[in-house]
mmCIF file of C-alpha atoms in Angstrom:
data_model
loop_
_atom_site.group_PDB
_atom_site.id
_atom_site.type_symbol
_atom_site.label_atom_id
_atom_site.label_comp_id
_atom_site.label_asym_id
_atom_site.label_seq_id
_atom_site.Cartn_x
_atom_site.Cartn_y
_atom_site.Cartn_z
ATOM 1 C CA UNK A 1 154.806 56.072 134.777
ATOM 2 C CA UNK A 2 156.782 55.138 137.898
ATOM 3 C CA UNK A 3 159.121 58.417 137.943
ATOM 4 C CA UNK A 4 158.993 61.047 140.622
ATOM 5 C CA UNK A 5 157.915 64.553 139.893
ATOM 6 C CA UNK A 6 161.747 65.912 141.284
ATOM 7 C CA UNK A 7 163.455 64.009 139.317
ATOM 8 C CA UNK A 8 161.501 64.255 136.096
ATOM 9 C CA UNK A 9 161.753 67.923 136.763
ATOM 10 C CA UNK A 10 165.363 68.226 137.077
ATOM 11 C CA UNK A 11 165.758 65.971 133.937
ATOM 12 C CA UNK A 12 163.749 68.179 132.009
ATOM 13 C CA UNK A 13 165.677 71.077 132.909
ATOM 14 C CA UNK A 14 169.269 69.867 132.414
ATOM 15 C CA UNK A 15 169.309 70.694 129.055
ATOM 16 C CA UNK A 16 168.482 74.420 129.383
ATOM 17 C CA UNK A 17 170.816 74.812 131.909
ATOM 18 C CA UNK A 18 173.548 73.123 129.698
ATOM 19 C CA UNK A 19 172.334 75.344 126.746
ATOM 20 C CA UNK A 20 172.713 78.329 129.069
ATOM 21 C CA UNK A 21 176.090 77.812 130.219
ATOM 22 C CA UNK A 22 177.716 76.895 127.166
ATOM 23 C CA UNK A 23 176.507 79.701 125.039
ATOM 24 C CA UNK A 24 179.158 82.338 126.704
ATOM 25 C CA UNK A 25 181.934 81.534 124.313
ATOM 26 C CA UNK A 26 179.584 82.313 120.894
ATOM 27 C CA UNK A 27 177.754 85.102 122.573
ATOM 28 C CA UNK A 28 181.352 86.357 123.322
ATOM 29 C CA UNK A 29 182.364 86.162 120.059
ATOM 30 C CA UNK A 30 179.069 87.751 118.937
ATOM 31 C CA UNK A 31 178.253 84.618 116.627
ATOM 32 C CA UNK A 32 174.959 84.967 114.520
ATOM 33 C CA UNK A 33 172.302 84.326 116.798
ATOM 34 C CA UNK A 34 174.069 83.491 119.613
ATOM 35 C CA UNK A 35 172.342 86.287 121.965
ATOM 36 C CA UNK A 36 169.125 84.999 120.939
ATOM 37 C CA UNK A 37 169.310 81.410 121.576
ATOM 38 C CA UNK A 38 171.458 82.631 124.975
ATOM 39 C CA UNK A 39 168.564 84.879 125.677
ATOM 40 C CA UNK A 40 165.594 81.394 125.019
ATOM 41 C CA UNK A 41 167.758 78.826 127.301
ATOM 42 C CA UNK A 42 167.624 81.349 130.065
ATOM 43 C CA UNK A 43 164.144 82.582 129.810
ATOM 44 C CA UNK A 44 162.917 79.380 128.934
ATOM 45 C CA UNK A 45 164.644 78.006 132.308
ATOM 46 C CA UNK A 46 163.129 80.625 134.465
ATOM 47 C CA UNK A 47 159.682 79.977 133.013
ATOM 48 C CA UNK A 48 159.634 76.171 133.685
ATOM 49 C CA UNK A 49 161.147 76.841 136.942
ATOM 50 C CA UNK A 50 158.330 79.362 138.088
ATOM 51 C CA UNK A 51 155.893 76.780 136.607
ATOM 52 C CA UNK A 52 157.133 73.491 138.309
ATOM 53 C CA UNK A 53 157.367 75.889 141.520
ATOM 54 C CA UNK A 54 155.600 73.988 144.127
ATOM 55 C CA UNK A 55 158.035 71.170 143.144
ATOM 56 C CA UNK A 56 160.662 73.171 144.680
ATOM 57 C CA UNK A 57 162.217 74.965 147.945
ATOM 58 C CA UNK A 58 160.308 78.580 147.502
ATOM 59 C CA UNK A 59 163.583 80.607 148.585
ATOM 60 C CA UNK A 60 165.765 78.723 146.318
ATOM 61 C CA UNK A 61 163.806 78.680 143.476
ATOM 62 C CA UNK A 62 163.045 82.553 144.201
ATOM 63 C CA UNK A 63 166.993 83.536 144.106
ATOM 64 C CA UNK A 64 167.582 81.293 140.821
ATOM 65 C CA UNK A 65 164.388 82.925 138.825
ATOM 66 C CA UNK A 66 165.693 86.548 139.792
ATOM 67 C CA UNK A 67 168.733 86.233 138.778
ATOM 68 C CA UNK A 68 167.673 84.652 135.651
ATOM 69 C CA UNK A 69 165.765 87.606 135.210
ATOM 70 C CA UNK A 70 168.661 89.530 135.753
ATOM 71 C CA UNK A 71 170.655 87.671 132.716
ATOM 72 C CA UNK A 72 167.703 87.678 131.089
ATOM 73 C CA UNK A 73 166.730 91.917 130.877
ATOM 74 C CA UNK A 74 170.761 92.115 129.746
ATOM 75 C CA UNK A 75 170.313 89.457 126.761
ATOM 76 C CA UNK A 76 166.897 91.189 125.914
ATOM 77 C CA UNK A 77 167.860 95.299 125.452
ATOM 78 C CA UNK A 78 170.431 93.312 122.540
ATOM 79 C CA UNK A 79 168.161 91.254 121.562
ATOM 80 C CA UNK A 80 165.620 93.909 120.732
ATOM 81 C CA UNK A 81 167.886 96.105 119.115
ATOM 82 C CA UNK A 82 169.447 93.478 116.944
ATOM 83 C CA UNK A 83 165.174 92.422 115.690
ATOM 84 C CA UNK A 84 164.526 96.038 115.394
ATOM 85 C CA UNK A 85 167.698 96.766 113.069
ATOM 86 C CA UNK A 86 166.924 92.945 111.172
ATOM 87 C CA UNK A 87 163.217 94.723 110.289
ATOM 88 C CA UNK A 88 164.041 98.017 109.318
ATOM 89 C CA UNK A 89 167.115 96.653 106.897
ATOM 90 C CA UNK A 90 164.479 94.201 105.718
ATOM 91 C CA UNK A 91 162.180 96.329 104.757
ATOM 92 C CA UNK A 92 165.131 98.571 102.825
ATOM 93 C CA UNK A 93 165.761 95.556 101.260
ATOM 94 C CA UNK A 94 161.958 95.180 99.599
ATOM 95 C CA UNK A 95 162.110 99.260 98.581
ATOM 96 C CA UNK A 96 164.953 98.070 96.271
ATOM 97 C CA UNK A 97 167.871 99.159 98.758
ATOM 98 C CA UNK A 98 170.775 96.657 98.902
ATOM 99 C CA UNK A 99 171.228 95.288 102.359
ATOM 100 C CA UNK A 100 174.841 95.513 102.593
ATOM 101 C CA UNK A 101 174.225 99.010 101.313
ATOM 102 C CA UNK A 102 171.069 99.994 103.626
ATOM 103 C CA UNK A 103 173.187 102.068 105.648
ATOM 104 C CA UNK A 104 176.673 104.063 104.636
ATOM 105 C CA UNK A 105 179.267 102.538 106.228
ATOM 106 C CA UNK A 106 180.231 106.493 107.449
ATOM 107 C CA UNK A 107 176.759 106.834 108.568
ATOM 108 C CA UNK A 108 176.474 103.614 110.701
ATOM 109 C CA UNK A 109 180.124 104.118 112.202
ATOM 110 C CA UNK A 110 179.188 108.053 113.092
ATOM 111 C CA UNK A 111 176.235 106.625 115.096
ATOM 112 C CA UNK A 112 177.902 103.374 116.639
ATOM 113 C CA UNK A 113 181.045 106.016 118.587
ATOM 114 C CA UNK A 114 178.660 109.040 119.288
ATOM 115 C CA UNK A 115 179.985 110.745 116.910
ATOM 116 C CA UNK A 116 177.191 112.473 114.538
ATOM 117 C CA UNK A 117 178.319 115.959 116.045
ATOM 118 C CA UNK A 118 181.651 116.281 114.081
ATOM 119 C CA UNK A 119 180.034 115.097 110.490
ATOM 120 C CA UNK A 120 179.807 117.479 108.512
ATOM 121 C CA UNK A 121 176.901 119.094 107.463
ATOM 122 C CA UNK A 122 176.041 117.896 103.719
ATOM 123 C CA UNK A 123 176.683 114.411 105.437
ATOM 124 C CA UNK A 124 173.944 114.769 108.237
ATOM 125 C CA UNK A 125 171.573 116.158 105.470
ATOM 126 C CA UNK A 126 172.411 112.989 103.354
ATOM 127 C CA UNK A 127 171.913 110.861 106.433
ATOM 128 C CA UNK A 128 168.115 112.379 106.999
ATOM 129 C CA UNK A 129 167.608 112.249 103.844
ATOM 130 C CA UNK A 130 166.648 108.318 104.556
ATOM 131 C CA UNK A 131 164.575 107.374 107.932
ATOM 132 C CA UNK A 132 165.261 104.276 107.319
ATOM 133 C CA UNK A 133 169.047 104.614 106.871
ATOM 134 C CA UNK A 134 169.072 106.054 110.430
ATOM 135 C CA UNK A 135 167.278 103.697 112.014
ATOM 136 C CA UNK A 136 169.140 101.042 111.148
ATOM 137 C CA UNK A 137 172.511 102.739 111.839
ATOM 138 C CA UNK A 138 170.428 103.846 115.821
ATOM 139 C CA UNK A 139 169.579 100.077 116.133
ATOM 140 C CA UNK A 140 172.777 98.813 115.614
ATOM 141 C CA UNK A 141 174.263 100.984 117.917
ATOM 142 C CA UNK A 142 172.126 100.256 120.511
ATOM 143 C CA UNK A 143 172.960 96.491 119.802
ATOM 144 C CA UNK A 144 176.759 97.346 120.255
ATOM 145 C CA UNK A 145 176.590 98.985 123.478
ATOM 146 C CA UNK A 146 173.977 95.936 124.695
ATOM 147 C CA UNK A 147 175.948 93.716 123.030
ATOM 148 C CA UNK A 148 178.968 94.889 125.452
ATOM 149 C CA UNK A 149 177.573 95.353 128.541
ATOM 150 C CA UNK A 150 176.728 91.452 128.281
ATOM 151 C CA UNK A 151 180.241 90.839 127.923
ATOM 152 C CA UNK A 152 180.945 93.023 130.510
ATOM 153 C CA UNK A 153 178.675 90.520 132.533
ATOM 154 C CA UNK A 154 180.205 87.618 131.915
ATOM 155 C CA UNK A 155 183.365 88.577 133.687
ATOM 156 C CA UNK A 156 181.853 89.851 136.818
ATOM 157 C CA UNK A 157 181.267 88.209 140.366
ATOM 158 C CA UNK A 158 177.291 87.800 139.547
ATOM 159 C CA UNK A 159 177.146 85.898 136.810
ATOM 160 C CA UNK A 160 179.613 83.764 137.816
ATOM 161 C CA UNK A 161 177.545 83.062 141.176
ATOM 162 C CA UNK A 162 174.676 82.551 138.882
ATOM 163 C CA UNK A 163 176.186 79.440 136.848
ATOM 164 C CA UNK A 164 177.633 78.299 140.337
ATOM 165 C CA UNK A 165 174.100 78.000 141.434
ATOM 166 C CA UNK A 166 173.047 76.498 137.812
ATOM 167 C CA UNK A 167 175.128 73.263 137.784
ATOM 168 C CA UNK A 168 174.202 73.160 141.589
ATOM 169 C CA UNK A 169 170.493 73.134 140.676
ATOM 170 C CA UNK A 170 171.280 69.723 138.188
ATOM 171 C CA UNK A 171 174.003 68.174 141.257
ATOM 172 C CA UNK A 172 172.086 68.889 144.389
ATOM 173 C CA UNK A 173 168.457 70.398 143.534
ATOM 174 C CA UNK A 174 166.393 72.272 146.029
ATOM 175 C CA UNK A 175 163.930 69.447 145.768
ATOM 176 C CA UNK A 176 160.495 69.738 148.235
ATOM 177 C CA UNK A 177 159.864 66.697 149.778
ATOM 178 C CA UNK A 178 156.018 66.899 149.998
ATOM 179 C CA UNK A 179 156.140 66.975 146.373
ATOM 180 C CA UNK A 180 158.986 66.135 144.610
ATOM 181 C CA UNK A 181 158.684 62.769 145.898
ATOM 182 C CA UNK A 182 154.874 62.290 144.260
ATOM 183 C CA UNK A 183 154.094 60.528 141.199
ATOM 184 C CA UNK A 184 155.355 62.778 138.358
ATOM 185 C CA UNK A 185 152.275 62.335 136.199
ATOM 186 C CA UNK A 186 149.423 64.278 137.964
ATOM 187 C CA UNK A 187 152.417 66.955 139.230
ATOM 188 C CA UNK A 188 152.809 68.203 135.798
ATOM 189 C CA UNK A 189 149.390 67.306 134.114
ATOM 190 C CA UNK A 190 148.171 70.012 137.204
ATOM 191 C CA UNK A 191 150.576 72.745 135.966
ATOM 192 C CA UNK A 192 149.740 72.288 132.804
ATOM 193 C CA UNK A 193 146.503 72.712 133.247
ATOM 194 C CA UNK A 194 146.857 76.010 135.579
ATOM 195 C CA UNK A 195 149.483 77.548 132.723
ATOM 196 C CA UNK A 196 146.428 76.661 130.056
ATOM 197 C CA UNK A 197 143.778 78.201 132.709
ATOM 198 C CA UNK A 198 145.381 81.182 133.417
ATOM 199 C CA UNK A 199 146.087 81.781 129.471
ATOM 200 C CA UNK A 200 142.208 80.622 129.062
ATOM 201 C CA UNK A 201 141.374 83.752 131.225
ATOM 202 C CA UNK A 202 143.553 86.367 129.340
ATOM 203 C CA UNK A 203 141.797 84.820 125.857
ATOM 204 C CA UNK A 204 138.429 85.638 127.253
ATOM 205 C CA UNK A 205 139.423 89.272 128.956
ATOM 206 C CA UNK A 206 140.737 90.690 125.681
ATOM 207 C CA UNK A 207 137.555 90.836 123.781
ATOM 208 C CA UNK A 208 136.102 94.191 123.718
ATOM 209 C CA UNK A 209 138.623 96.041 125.030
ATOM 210 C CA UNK A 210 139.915 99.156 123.289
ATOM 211 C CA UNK A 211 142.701 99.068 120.516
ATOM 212 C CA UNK A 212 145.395 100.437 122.821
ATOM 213 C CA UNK A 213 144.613 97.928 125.992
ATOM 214 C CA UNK A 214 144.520 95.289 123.395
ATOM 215 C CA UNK A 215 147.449 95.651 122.337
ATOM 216 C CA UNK A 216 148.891 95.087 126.272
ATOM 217 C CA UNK A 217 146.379 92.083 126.314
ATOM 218 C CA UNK A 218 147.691 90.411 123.392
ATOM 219 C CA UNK A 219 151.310 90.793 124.241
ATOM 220 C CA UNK A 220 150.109 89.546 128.064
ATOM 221 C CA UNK A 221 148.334 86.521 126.085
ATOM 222 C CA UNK A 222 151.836 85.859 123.625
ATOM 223 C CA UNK A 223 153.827 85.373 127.483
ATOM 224 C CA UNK A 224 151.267 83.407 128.624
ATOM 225 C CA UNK A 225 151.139 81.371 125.842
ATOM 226 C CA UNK A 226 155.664 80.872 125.632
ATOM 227 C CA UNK A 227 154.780 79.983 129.957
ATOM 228 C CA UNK A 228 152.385 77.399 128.281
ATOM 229 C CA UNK A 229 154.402 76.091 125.820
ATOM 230 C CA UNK A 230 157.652 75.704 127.944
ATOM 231 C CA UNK A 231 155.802 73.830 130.781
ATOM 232 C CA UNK A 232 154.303 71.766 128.261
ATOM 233 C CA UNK A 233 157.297 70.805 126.637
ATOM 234 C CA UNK A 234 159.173 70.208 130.280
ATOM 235 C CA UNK A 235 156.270 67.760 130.373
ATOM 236 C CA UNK A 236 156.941 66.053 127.450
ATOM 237 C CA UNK A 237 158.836 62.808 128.704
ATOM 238 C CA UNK A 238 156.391 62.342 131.731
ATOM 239 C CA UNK A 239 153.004 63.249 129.826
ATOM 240 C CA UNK A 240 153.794 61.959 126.227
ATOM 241 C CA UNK A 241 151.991 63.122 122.879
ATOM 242 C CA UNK A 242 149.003 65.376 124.455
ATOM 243 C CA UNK A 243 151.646 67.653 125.908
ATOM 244 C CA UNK A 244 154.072 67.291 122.914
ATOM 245 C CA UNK A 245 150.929 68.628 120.673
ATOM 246 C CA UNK A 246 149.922 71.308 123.859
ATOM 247 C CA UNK A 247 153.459 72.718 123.289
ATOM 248 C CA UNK A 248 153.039 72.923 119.615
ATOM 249 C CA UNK A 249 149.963 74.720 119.756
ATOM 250 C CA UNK A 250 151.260 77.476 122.777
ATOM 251 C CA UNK A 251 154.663 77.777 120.216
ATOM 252 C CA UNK A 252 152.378 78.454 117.411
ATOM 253 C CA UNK A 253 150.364 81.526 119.125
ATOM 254 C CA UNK A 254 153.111 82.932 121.000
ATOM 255 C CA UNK A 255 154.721 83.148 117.232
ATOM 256 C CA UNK A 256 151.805 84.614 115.738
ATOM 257 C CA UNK A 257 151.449 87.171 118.806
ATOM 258 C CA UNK A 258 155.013 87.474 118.688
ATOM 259 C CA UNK A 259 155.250 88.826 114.924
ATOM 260 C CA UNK A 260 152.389 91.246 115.965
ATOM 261 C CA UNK A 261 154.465 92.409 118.944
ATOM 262 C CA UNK A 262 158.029 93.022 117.136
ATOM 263 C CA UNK A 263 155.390 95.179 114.757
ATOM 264 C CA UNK A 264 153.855 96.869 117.128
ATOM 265 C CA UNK A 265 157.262 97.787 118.791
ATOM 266 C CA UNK A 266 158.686 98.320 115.150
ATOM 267 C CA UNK A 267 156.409 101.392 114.541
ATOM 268 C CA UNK A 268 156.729 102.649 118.028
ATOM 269 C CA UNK A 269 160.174 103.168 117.588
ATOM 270 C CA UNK A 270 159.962 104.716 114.186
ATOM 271 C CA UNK A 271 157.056 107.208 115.453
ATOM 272 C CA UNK A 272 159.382 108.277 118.748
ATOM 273 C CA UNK A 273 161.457 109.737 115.651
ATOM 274 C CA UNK A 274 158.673 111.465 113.848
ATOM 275 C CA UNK A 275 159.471 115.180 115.399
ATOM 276 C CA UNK A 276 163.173 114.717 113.665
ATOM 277 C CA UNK A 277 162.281 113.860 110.316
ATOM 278 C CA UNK A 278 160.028 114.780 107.548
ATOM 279 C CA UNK A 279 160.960 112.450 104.903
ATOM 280 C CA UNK A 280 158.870 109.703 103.063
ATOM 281 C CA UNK A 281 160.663 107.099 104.652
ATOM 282 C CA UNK A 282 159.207 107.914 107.628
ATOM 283 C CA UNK A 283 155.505 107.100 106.169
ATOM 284 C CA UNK A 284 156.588 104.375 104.253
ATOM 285 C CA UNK A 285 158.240 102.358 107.132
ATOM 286 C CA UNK A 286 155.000 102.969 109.409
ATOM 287 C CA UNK A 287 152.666 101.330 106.460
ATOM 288 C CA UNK A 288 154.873 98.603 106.419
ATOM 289 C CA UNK A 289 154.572 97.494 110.573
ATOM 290 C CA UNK A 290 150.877 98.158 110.546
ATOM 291 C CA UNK A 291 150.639 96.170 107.501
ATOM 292 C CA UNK A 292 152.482 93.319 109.261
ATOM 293 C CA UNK A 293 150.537 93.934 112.467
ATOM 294 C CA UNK A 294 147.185 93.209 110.836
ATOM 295 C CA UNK A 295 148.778 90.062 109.043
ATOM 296 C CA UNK A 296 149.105 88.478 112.362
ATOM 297 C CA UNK A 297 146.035 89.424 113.907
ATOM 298 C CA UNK A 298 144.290 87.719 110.961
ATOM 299 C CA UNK A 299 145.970 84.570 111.664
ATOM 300 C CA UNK A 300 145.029 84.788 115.833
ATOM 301 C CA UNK A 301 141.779 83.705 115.652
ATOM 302 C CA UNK A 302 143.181 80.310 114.397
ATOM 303 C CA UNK A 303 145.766 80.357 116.132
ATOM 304 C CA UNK A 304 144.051 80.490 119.642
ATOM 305 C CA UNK A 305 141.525 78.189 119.266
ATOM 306 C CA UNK A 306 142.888 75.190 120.608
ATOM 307 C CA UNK A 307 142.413 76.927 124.169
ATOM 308 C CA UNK A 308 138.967 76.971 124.253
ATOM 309 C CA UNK A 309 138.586 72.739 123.448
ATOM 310 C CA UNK A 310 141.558 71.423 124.758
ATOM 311 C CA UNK A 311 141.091 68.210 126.556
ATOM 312 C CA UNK A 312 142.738 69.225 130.354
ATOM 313 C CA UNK A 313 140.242 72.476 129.814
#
């Protein structure tokens, strides 16, 4: 193909950066999903960005991808809360609990303004009464306060800077000559193949390992494999089909690690409440995560085999 790596680059990034900025007014609003597919356009942006690096001025590209991280950690602590509370209602939901009813309406508004202190006693004991209940109603409170201080965000001189520089990036990008200027092809069939290397290398380190480090592996392996994915599908214009397919693949394991990760952080947060409760709940929400931690570490083999044979291996 005759196009220049800078340009392709910038082409293939437009998109998240108009997905980015125009996501404020629903995330505002607090629209269904909204903080999630916020929290994708701007991760997904810093990721292609630190991938297609050498492609770019290193200061510029430096600033943009820590500010992005920035936007980034304040999209995530709601993000996480609002999975975490999506689970644990979930899993309510299969004990026979209706969801709108998972958690009293008294219960979850007690929680959400700090205000557990002033209900009355046979209320609290009702309230403990189900782990799950409580977790919910601590989740979505959590999600609240995140959920604010995004908002809060929006309005201040940062983030404004931050989509200043955005549209700036698409208008005037901090191209590198050296490179920007080379055949767009072998630029981004050479990241590709260091984001597949370097998620190659975590593959083969995890074996052996004990359960615990594993555990850090795998969830190193799942953010290798999005890096993977969202450099491959950058690529997609340029490179055609193979990195269409490449893409597909990454997406696919960094789902499967994914669902073993939300687990894995699922029953972490129900065990940091063990010491407060002795209820059945309490055992009964932990068998559920591990159960749906092994389910995705029986579909991992499969789903990481395409690194070892891939043809730019």
């Amino acid at each position: 193909m005759s196009a220049t790596a800078g340009p392709a680059l910038i082409d293939a990034v437009a998109a998240d950066v108009d997905r980015l900025c125009t996501a404020e007014p629903d995330v505002r609003q607090d629209l269904p999903d909204s903080v999630h597919k916020m929290r994708v356009a701007t991760r997904r942006l810093r990721s292609v960005l630190k991938s297609y690096r050498r492609v770019l001025r290193r200061r510029a590209v430096g600033e943009i991808t820590d500010e992005l991280r920035w936007l980034a950690g304040l999209l995530g602590v709601a993000r996480d809360a609002e999975v975490r509370a999506e689970r644990f209602t979930a899993l309510l939901g299969d004990a026979g609990v209706p969801l709108d009813d998972a958690v009293p309406a008294s219960v979850d508004a007690a929680v959400q303004t700090g205000a557990m202190q002033s209900v009355p006693a046979e209320k609290k004991a009702t309230r403990q009464e189900d782990f799950g209940q409580r977790l919910v109603a601590e989740e979505r409170a959590i999600y609240a306060d995140a959920h604010r201080a995004v908002v809060d965000a929006f309005d201040n001189d940062r983030y404004t800077a931050l989509l200043g520089t955005l549209h700036a990036l698409i208008t005037d990008p901090p191209l590198k000559d050296s490179c920007a200027t080379e055949p767009a092809e072998p630029v981004f069939t050479k990241v590709l193949r260091r984001d597949l290397r370097e998620l190659r290398h975590l593959v083969h380190s995890e074996h052996g390992l004990a359960d615990a480090d594993r555990i850090e592996r795998l969830h190193d392996i799942r953010k290798a494999a999005k890096r993977l994915r969202y450099s491959a599908e950058a690529a997609t214009t340029v490179l055609g089909k193979p990195a269409e397919n490449l893409g597909k693949q990454a997406k696919h394991l960094q789902g499967v690690l994914g669902d073993h990760r939300d687990a894995v952080e699922a029953l972490h947060t129900i065990r940091t409440h063990v010491a407060d409760t002795a209820e059945s709940g309490y055992q009964r929400l932990c068998d559920a995560e591990e159960a749906a931690a092994a389910r995705a570490l029986e579909a991992y083999p499969n789903a990481v085999e395409f690194v070892h044979h891939h043809p730019l291996s």
